[in-house]
Coordinates of C-alpha atoms in Angstrom, one line a residue:
X1 CA 8.1 39.5 27.2
X2 CA 10.0 42.2 25.2
X3 CA 9.7 42.1 21.5
X4 CA 12.2 42.9 18.8
X5 CA 12.8 45.5 16.1
X6 CA 15.0 45.7 13.1
X7 CA 17.8 48.3 12.6
X8 CA 19.6 48.2 9.3
X9 CA 18.9 44.6 8.8
X10 CA 19.7 43.4 12.3
X11 CA 17.3 42.3 15.1
X12 CA 17.5 44.0 18.4
X13 CA 15.4 43.8 21.6
X14 CA 13.0 46.6 22.2
X15 CA 14.6 49.2 24.4
X16 CA 18.0 48.9 22.8
X17 CA 19.5 52.3 21.9
X18 CA 20.6 52.3 18.2
X19 CA 20.6 56.0 17.2
X20 CA 22.9 58.8 18.4
X21 CA 22.2 62.4 19.4
X22 CA 23.4 63.4 15.9
X23 CA 20.6 61.4 14.2
X24 CA 19.3 63.6 11.4
X25 CA 15.7 62.4 11.8
X26 CA 15.7 63.3 15.5
X27 CA 17.4 66.7 14.7
X28 CA 15.7 67.8 11.5
X29 CA 13.0 65.3 10.6
X30 CA 15.3 64.3 7.7
X31 CA 13.6 61.1 6.5
X32 CA 10.3 59.5 5.7
X33 CA 8.2 56.5 6.9
X34 CA 5.6 53.9 5.9
X35 CA 2.9 52.5 8.1
X36 CA 2.0 49.1 6.8
X37 CA -0.7 46.5 7.6
X38 CA 0.1 42.8 7.7
X39 CA -2.6 40.3 7.3
X40 CA -2.0 36.5 7.4
X41 CA 1.7 37.0 6.7
X42 CA 1.1 39.3 3.7
X43 CA 2.0 42.9 3.3
X44 CA -1.2 44.7 2.2
X45 CA -0.7 47.1 -0.8
X46 CA 2.9 46.0 -0.8
X47 CA 3.9 47.3 -4.3
X48 CA 2.3 50.7 -3.6
X49 CA 4.1 51.1 -0.3
X50 CA 7.5 50.3 -1.6
X51 CA 7.0 52.3 -4.8
X52 CA 6.1 55.4 -2.6
X53 CA 9.0 54.8 -0.3
X54 CA 11.6 54.6 -3.0
X55 CA 10.1 57.6 -4.9
X56 CA 10.2 59.7 -1.8
X57 CA 13.8 58.6 -1.1
X58 CA 14.9 59.7 -4.6
X59 CA 13.1 63.0 -4.1
X60 CA 15.0 63.5 -0.8
X61 CA 18.3 62.6 -2.6
X62 CA 19.2 59.5 -0.6
X63 CA 22.0 57.4 -2.1
X64 CA 20.2 54.1 -2.3
X65 CA 22.5 51.1 -2.1
X66 CA 22.0 48.0 -4.2
X67 CA 20.9 45.9 -1.2
X68 CA 18.2 48.4 -0.2
X69 CA 15.4 46.7 -2.2
X70 CA 11.7 46.0 -1.8
X71 CA 12.6 42.3 -1.6
X72 CA 15.1 42.9 1.3
X73 CA 12.6 45.1 3.2
X74 CA 9.9 42.5 2.8
X75 CA 12.1 39.8 4.2
X76 CA 13.0 42.0 7.2
X77 CA 9.3 42.8 7.8
X78 CA 8.1 39.3 7.6
X79 CA 11.0 37.9 9.7
X80 CA 10.3 40.5 12.4
X81 CA 6.6 39.6 12.4
X82 CA 7.4 36.0 12.8
X83 CA 9.9 36.7 15.6
X84 CA 7.3 38.8 17.5
X85 CA 4.6 36.2 16.6
X86 CA 2.3 38.9 15.1
X87 CA 2.3 37.7 11.5
X88 CA -1.5 37.0 11.5
X89 CA -2.4 40.7 12.1
X90 CA 0.1 43.4 12.6
X91 CA 1.0 47.1 12.0
X92 CA 4.5 47.8 10.8
X93 CA 6.3 51.2 11.0
X94 CA 9.2 51.5 8.6
X95 CA 11.3 54.6 9.2
X96 CA 14.1 55.7 6.9
X97 CA 16.6 58.4 7.8
X98 CA 19.8 59.8 6.6
X99 CA 23.2 59.0 8.3
X100 CA 24.4 61.2 11.1
X101 CA 25.9 64.5 10.1
X102 CA 25.7 68.3 10.2
X103 CA 23.2 70.7 8.8
X104 CA 24.7 71.3 5.4
X105 CA 28.0 69.4 5.2
X106 CA 26.5 66.0 4.6
X107 CA 29.1 63.3 4.2
X108 CA 26.9 60.2 4.0
X109 CA 23.7 60.2 2.0
X110 CA 22.9 56.5 2.5
X111 CA 19.7 55.4 4.2
X112 CA 19.4 53.9 7.7
X113 CA 16.2 52.3 8.7
X114 CA 14.2 51.0 11.6
X115 CA 11.3 48.6 11.4
X116 CA 8.9 48.2 14.4
X117 CA 5.9 46.0 14.7
X118 CA 2.9 45.7 16.9
X119 CA -0.1 43.4 17.0
X120 CA -3.0 45.0 15.1
X121 CA -5.2 44.9 18.2
X122 CA -2.6 46.9 20.1
X123 CA -2.7 49.7 17.4
X124 CA -4.1 53.0 18.9
X125 CA -7.9 52.8 18.9
X126 CA -10.1 55.2 17.0
X127 CA -13.7 56.0 17.6
X128 CA -16.2 53.4 16.3
X129 CA -17.2 54.7 12.9
X130 CA -20.2 52.4 12.2
X131 CA -22.4 55.5 12.5
X132 CA -19.7 57.7 11.0
X133 CA -17.0 59.9 12.4
X134 CA -17.6 63.5 13.3
X135 CA -14.9 65.7 11.8
X136 CA -14.0 69.4 11.4
X137 CA -11.2 71.5 10.0
X138 CA -8.0 72.1 12.0
X139 CA -7.9 76.0 12.2
X140 CA -4.4 76.8 13.5
X141 CA -2.0 76.1 10.6
X142 CA -1.9 75.2 6.9
X143 CA 0.2 72.9 4.7
X144 CA 2.4 74.2 1.9
X145 CA 1.9 72.9 -1.6
X146 CA 5.3 72.0 -3.0
X147 CA 7.3 69.0 -4.3
X148 CA 7.7 67.6 -0.8
X149 CA 4.0 67.8 0.2
X150 CA 3.2 64.2 -0.9
X151 CA 6.1 62.7 1.0
X152 CA 5.3 60.9 4.3
X153 CA 7.9 62.9 6.0
X154 CA 9.4 62.3 9.5
X155 CA 8.6 66.0 10.1
X156 CA 4.9 65.4 10.8
X157 CA 4.2 68.3 13.3
X158 CA 1.2 69.8 11.5
X159 CA -0.6 66.4 11.5
X160 CA 0.3 65.8 15.1
X161 CA -1.2 69.1 16.2
X162 CA -4.2 68.5 14.0
X163 CA -4.8 65.1 15.7
X164 CA -4.4 66.7 19.1
X165 CA -7.0 69.3 18.2
X166 CA -9.4 66.5 17.1
X167 CA -8.9 64.7 20.3
X168 CA -9.4 67.8 22.4
X169 CA -12.7 68.5 20.6
X170 CA -14.0 65.0 20.8
X171 CA -13.7 64.5 17.0
X172 CA -12.8 61.4 15.0
X173 CA -10.3 63.3 12.8
X174 CA -9.6 66.8 11.4
X175 CA -9.1 68.0 7.9
X176 CA -5.9 69.9 7.1
X177 CA -6.0 73.0 5.0
X178 CA -3.4 73.9 2.3
X179 CA -1.9 77.4 1.8
X180 CA -4.9 78.3 -0.5
X181 CA -7.5 77.6 2.2
X182 CA -8.6 74.4 0.5
X183 CA -8.6 70.8 1.9
X184 CA -5.3 68.9 1.5
X185 CA -6.1 65.8 3.5
X186 CA -6.8 64.7 7.1
X187 CA -4.4 64.0 9.9
X188 CA -3.9 60.3 9.1
X189 CA -5.9 59.9 5.9
X190 CA -6.8 61.1 2.4
X191 CA -10.2 62.5 1.8
X192 CA -12.9 61.4 -0.6
X193 CA -16.4 62.7 -1.2
X194 CA -19.4 61.6 -3.2
X195 CA -21.7 64.0 -5.1
X196 CA -24.5 62.8 -7.4
X197 CA -22.9 59.3 -7.6
X198 CA -19.5 60.7 -8.7
X199 CA -16.5 60.1 -6.3
X200 CA -13.9 62.9 -5.9
X201 CA -10.6 63.3 -4.1
X202 CA -8.2 66.3 -4.1
X203 CA -5.3 66.1 -6.5
X204 CA -1.9 65.7 -4.9
X205 CA -1.0 69.2 -6.1
X206 CA -3.3 70.4 -3.3
X207 CA -0.7 69.3 -0.7
X208 CA -2.0 66.0 0.5
X209 CA 0.2 63.0 1.3
X210 CA 0.3 60.4 -1.6
X211 CA -1.7 57.7 0.2
X212 CA -1.4 54.2 -1.0
X213 CA -5.1 53.4 -0.4
X214 CA -5.9 56.6 -2.2
X215 CA -3.9 55.4 -5.2
X216 CA -5.4 51.9 -5.0
X217 CA -8.9 53.3 -5.2
X218 CA -8.0 55.6 -8.1
X219 CA -6.7 52.6 -10.0
X220 CA -9.5 50.1 -9.1
X221 CA -12.7 52.1 -8.8
X222 CA -13.1 52.9 -12.6
X223 CA -12.9 49.2 -13.4
X224 CA -15.5 48.5 -10.8
X225 CA -18.0 50.8 -12.5
X226 CA -17.5 54.0 -10.5
X227 CA -16.8 57.5 -11.9
X228 CA -13.8 59.0 -10.1
X229 CA -12.4 62.5 -10.5
X230 CA -9.6 64.5 -8.9
X231 CA -10.8 68.0 -7.9
X232 CA -9.8 70.7 -5.4
X233 CA -11.9 70.5 -2.2
X234 CA -13.4 73.4 -0.3
X235 CA -15.5 73.5 2.9
X236 CA -18.5 74.4 0.7
X237 CA -18.0 71.2 -1.3
X238 CA -18.0 69.2 1.9
X239 CA -21.2 70.8 3.1
X240 CA -22.9 70.0 -0.1
X241 CA -21.5 66.4 -0.5
X242 CA -23.8 63.3 -0.3
X243 CA -21.1 61.2 1.4
X244 CA -17.7 61.7 2.8
X245 CA -15.0 59.1 3.8
X246 CA -11.3 58.9 4.8
X247 CA -8.7 56.4 3.7
X248 CA -5.4 55.0 5.0
X249 CA -3.4 51.8 4.7
X250 CA -4.1 50.5 8.2
X251 CA -7.7 51.4 8.9
X252 CA -8.9 51.2 5.3
X253 CA -12.0 53.2 4.6
X254 CA -13.6 55.1 7.5
X255 CA -17.1 56.6 7.1
X256 CA -17.7 60.2 8.0
X257 CA -21.1 60.7 9.4
X258 CA -20.9 64.4 10.3
X259 CA -19.0 67.6 9.4
X260 CA -20.1 70.4 11.6
X261 CA -23.9 70.4 11.3
X262 CA -24.0 68.5 8.1
X263 CA -24.8 64.7 8.1
X264 CA -24.0 62.2 5.4
X265 CA -25.2 58.9 4.1
X266 CA -22.8 56.1 3.4
X267 CA -24.4 53.9 0.7
X268 CA -21.6 54.2 -1.9
X269 CA -18.9 54.4 0.8
X270 CA -19.9 51.0 2.2
X271 CA -19.8 49.5 -1.3
X272 CA -16.3 50.8 -1.8
X273 CA -15.3 49.5 1.7
X274 CA -16.5 46.0 0.8
X275 CA -14.5 46.2 -2.5
X276 CA -11.3 47.1 -0.5
X277 CA -11.9 44.4 2.1
X278 CA -12.4 41.8 -0.7
X279 CA -9.0 42.8 -2.1
X280 CA -7.4 42.6 1.3
X281 CA -8.8 39.2 2.2

């Protein structure tokens, strides 16, 4: 039976056309999105998701109306999950885009939005990472480091191509280089590594997306007794690391078992994954 989605606060049946050929997200990637996990009717990392969304909208110079609030978005998301009967375990995609218009002569800077949901078990599968993912570096393009790098933009072409490369090579994911030849992040995740019991992740100035799970770990791990530092990441650092893991808001923490010919343990990674799961449940 067809499900439903939300467009600007209204429910529609899946398959209903609600955007025009002049849609700026379709034309130019003019917008941003959040991918959110729902568990037992709750939005995981809710405050961090909405904080990132609104920060990105301000950076992209949206005119944010008074009714466009975290409370209203939460109501829309939970209502959609209940309507589609997926509130126990779901993945939500919230896309925000500017109103229709030309290239430069923008007349309406207000946000439009679409919220879609699917049952968590229907979310695209990833390789089983109990033994650790095999990863490598995407070699064909690099990401610029600028004020827009951390935004989860609707223009996601570099990451799409990196994910395609990973699939073609039989890899669990690929790391994305920045303009300086260092690691920015992965195609759907931020990157952490462990060396001599210290946990590291690249600073956002290196071009990575401002992941909400990344921010959660940076806030929580020091209080749990871990030493955490932000540091630029090179391929040599990866090859000399003791452990390597990837984070995102839907899959949580994914163990990396192999980078090229280098293998890794996952002792600290598994401890951190348990800490995150305890927070989620």
